[in-house]
Amino acid sequence: GPGILTRTLLNAGVKVVALESNSAFLPNLQSLENSLDGQLKVIYGDFFRLDPLVPGTVKPPAVCSDKLFETMGVEAVPWRADIPVKIFGILPQRRERNMLWRLLFALYECSSIYRYGRVELNIFVSEKEYKVLTAKPGEVRAYQALTVLWQVGCEIELLHKEPWSSFVTNLKSGGLAIPKSRWLPNDHLCLVRLTPQQNLFTGGLTPTNSSTFIFMVKQCLAKPRSRLTDRLKSWSLDNSGKLLRELEIPKNAETRNLYPEDYRRLFEALQNSSVFTETWFHDEVLESIRNIN
């Protein structure tokens, strides 16, 4: 981007490690680094090409999180400890949804940046994706699997909204080249703070079984108007009515009407059934993960 986040953080007196993915900009940044007496460290790399899912040696600007955090001098801390590092950036618009999913998997599996603890993200996302992240049950279009999973995993806080005109300079047909959104408002970029929940891995949810939780939510909200009982029956659960009564979920509830915490409670209850031990279910989980990655 134009460096506005870096400049703001430096002016606030914060120690900054800046990842620059364009080698043409490195000389000027390195000159700035040399003039700031240790406040700024510049690394040739791209945060959005972190831990690429390819075999062999990682070539810059792609970067491995373990090398990056070692260079930054950040050590891993227990999950329930304080925030070890804060990351600021702007999600690339062309890969925005893909990046949100990849970060989500890393969060739940405690992989990549989340091997080091509850890393805080402060990122500009499009207004339409912000609406998805913060949607409420029953909101048609906006309430999705991504909504449930981010709300279970993180505290979500809107820090700032900025009109697209502050960022977009490309002219297209006489107007600003703002990404189009048919169903949700998209007039701003939103600076959103995503702080992982300290109690995320209490109860029955663990980094080991979190992929199954993600798959369960995706399956339920693939058809948001479907009844939860129908979904449970499709998983060969015979006592779905009894389970829903115990969880105080209405028998005829549609999947789009469950709160994120309802999905977590449902998952933890299903851990005690035979559903998630079936081979076919795990095969579908693995296939779902491969498709997203």
Coordinates of N, CA and C in Angstrom, one line a residue, residues 100-111 144-153 200-201 204-222 231 235 260 263-264 266-268 270-271 276 281 284-293:
L100 N -9.0 -14.8 4.0 CA -9.8 -14.9 5.2 C -10.0 -16.4 5.6
W101 N -10.2 -17.3 4.6 CA -10.3 -18.7 4.9 C -9.0 -19.3 5.3
R102 N -7.9 -18.9 4.7 CA -6.6 -19.5 5.0 C -6.2 -19.0 6.5
L103 N -6.4 -17.8 6.8 CA -6.1 -17.3 8.1 C -7.0 -18.0 9.2
L104 N -8.2 -18.3 8.8 CA -9.1 -19.0 9.7 C -8.6 -20.4 10.0
F105 N -8.2 -21.1 9.0 CA -7.7 -22.5 9.2 C -6.4 -22.4 10.1
A106 N -5.6 -21.4 9.8 CA -4.4 -21.3 10.6 C -4.7 -21.0 12.1
L107 N -5.7 -20.2 12.3 CA -6.2 -19.9 13.7 C -6.6 -21.1 14.4
Y108 N -7.5 -21.9 13.8 CA -8.1 -23.0 14.5 C -7.1 -24.2 14.6
E109 N -6.2 -24.3 13.7 CA -5.2 -25.4 13.8 C -3.9 -24.9 14.6
C110 N -3.9 -23.7 15.0 CA -2.7 -23.1 15.7 C -1.5 -23.3 14.8
S111 N -1.6 -23.1 13.5 CA -0.5 -23.2 12.6 C -0.1 -21.8 12.1
Q144 N -23.0 -16.4 7.1 CA -22.4 -17.5 6.4 C -21.5 -18.3 7.3
A145 N -20.9 -19.4 6.8 CA -20.0 -20.2 7.6 C -18.8 -19.4 8.1
L146 N -18.3 -18.5 7.2 CA -17.2 -17.6 7.6 C -17.6 -16.7 8.8
T147 N -18.9 -16.3 8.8 CA -19.4 -15.5 10.0 C -19.2 -16.3 11.3
V148 N -19.8 -17.4 11.3 CA -19.8 -18.3 12.5 C -18.4 -18.6 13.0
L149 N -17.6 -19.0 12.1 CA -16.2 -19.4 12.5 C -15.3 -18.3 13.0
W150 N -15.4 -17.1 12.3 CA -14.6 -16.0 12.8 C -15.2 -15.5 14.2
Q151 N -16.5 -15.5 14.3 CA -17.1 -15.0 15.6 C -16.8 -16.0 16.8
V152 N -16.8 -17.3 16.5 CA -16.4 -18.2 17.5 C -14.9 -18.0 17.9
G153 N -14.1 -17.8 16.8 CA -12.6 -17.8 17.0 C -12.1 -16.5 17.5
L200 N -10.8 -20.1 23.4 CA -11.2 -20.8 22.2 C -11.0 -22.4 22.3
F201 N -9.9 -22.8 23.0 CA -9.7 -24.2 23.1 C -10.0 -24.8 24.5
G204 N -14.7 -29.0 24.3 CA -14.4 -30.1 23.4 C -13.6 -29.7 22.1
L205 N -13.4 -28.4 21.9 CA -12.8 -27.9 20.7 C -11.3 -27.8 20.9
T206 N -10.5 -28.5 20.0 CA -9.0 -28.5 20.1 C -8.5 -28.2 18.7
P207 N -7.2 -27.8 18.6 CA -6.6 -27.7 17.3 C -6.6 -29.0 16.5
T208 N -6.6 -30.1 17.1 CA -6.7 -31.4 16.4 C -8.0 -31.7 15.7
N209 N -9.1 -31.4 16.4 CA -10.4 -31.6 15.8 C -11.1 -30.4 15.2
S210 N -10.4 -29.3 15.1 CA -11.0 -28.1 14.7 C -11.4 -28.1 13.2
S211 N -10.7 -28.9 12.4 CA -11.1 -29.0 11.0 C -12.4 -29.7 10.8
T212 N -12.8 -30.6 11.7 CA -14.1 -31.2 11.7 C -15.2 -30.2 12.1
F213 N -14.8 -29.3 13.1 CA -15.8 -28.2 13.4 C -16.0 -27.3 12.2
I214 N -15.0 -26.9 11.5 CA -15.1 -26.1 10.4 C -16.0 -26.7 9.3
F215 N -15.7 -28.0 9.1 CA -16.5 -28.7 8.1 C -18.0 -28.8 8.5
M216 N -18.2 -29.1 9.8 CA -19.6 -29.1 10.3 C -20.4 -27.8 10.0
V217 N -19.7 -26.7 10.3 CA -20.4 -25.4 10.1 C -20.6 -25.2 8.6
K218 N -19.6 -25.5 7.8 CA -19.8 -25.3 6.3 C -20.9 -26.1 5.8
Q219 N -21.0 -27.4 6.3 CA -22.1 -28.2 5.8 C -23.5 -27.7 6.2
C220 N -23.6 -27.2 7.5 CA -24.8 -26.7 7.9 C -25.3 -25.5 7.2
L221 N -24.4 -24.6 6.8 CA -24.8 -23.4 6.2 C -24.6 -23.4 4.7
A222 N -24.3 -24.6 4.1 CA -24.3 -24.7 2.7 C -25.7 -24.4 2.1
R231 N -30.2 -32.0 8.6 CA -28.7 -32.1 8.5 C -28.2 -33.2 9.4
W235 N -26.3 -37.1 8.6 CA -25.1 -37.6 9.3 C -25.3 -38.9 10.0
P260 N -23.5 -18.4 16.6 CA -22.2 -19.0 16.6 C -21.9 -19.9 17.8
Y263 N -23.5 -23.3 17.5 CA -22.7 -24.3 16.7 C -21.6 -24.9 17.4
R264 N -21.0 -24.1 18.3 CA -19.9 -24.7 19.1 C -20.5 -25.7 20.1
L266 N -23.2 -27.4 19.7 CA -23.6 -28.6 19.0 C -22.4 -29.5 18.7
F267 N -21.3 -28.9 18.3 CA -20.1 -29.6 17.9 C -19.6 -30.4 19.1
E268 N -19.6 -29.7 20.3 CA -19.1 -30.4 21.5 C -20.0 -31.6 21.9
L270 N -21.8 -33.3 19.8 CA -21.6 -34.4 18.8 C -20.3 -35.1 18.9
Q271 N -19.3 -34.5 19.6 CA -18.1 -35.2 19.9 C -18.3 -36.5 20.7
F276 N -18.9 -38.3 14.5 CA -17.6 -37.8 14.1 C -16.5 -38.8 14.2
F281 N -17.0 -39.4 7.3 CA -17.1 -38.0 7.7 C -15.7 -37.4 7.6
E284 N -14.6 -36.6 4.1 CA -15.2 -35.4 3.6 C -14.6 -34.2 4.2
V285 N -14.2 -34.3 5.4 CA -13.4 -33.2 6.1 C -12.1 -32.9 5.3
L286 N -11.4 -33.9 5.0 CA -10.1 -33.8 4.3 C -10.3 -33.2 2.9
E287 N -11.3 -33.6 2.2 CA -11.6 -33.1 0.9 C -12.0 -31.7 0.9
S288 N -12.7 -31.3 2.0 CA -13.1 -29.9 2.1 C -11.9 -29.0 2.4
I289 N -11.0 -29.5 3.2 CA -9.8 -28.7 3.5 C -8.9 -28.5 2.3
R290 N -8.8 -29.6 1.5 CA -8.0 -29.5 0.3 C -8.6 -28.5 -0.7
N291 N -9.9 -28.5 -0.8 CA -10.5 -27.6 -1.8 C -10.3 -26.1 -1.4
I292 N -10.4 -25.8 -0.1 CA -10.2 -24.5 0.4 C -8.7 -24.0 0.2
N293 N -7.8 -24.9 0.6 CA -6.4 -24.6 0.4 C -6.0 -24.4 -1.0

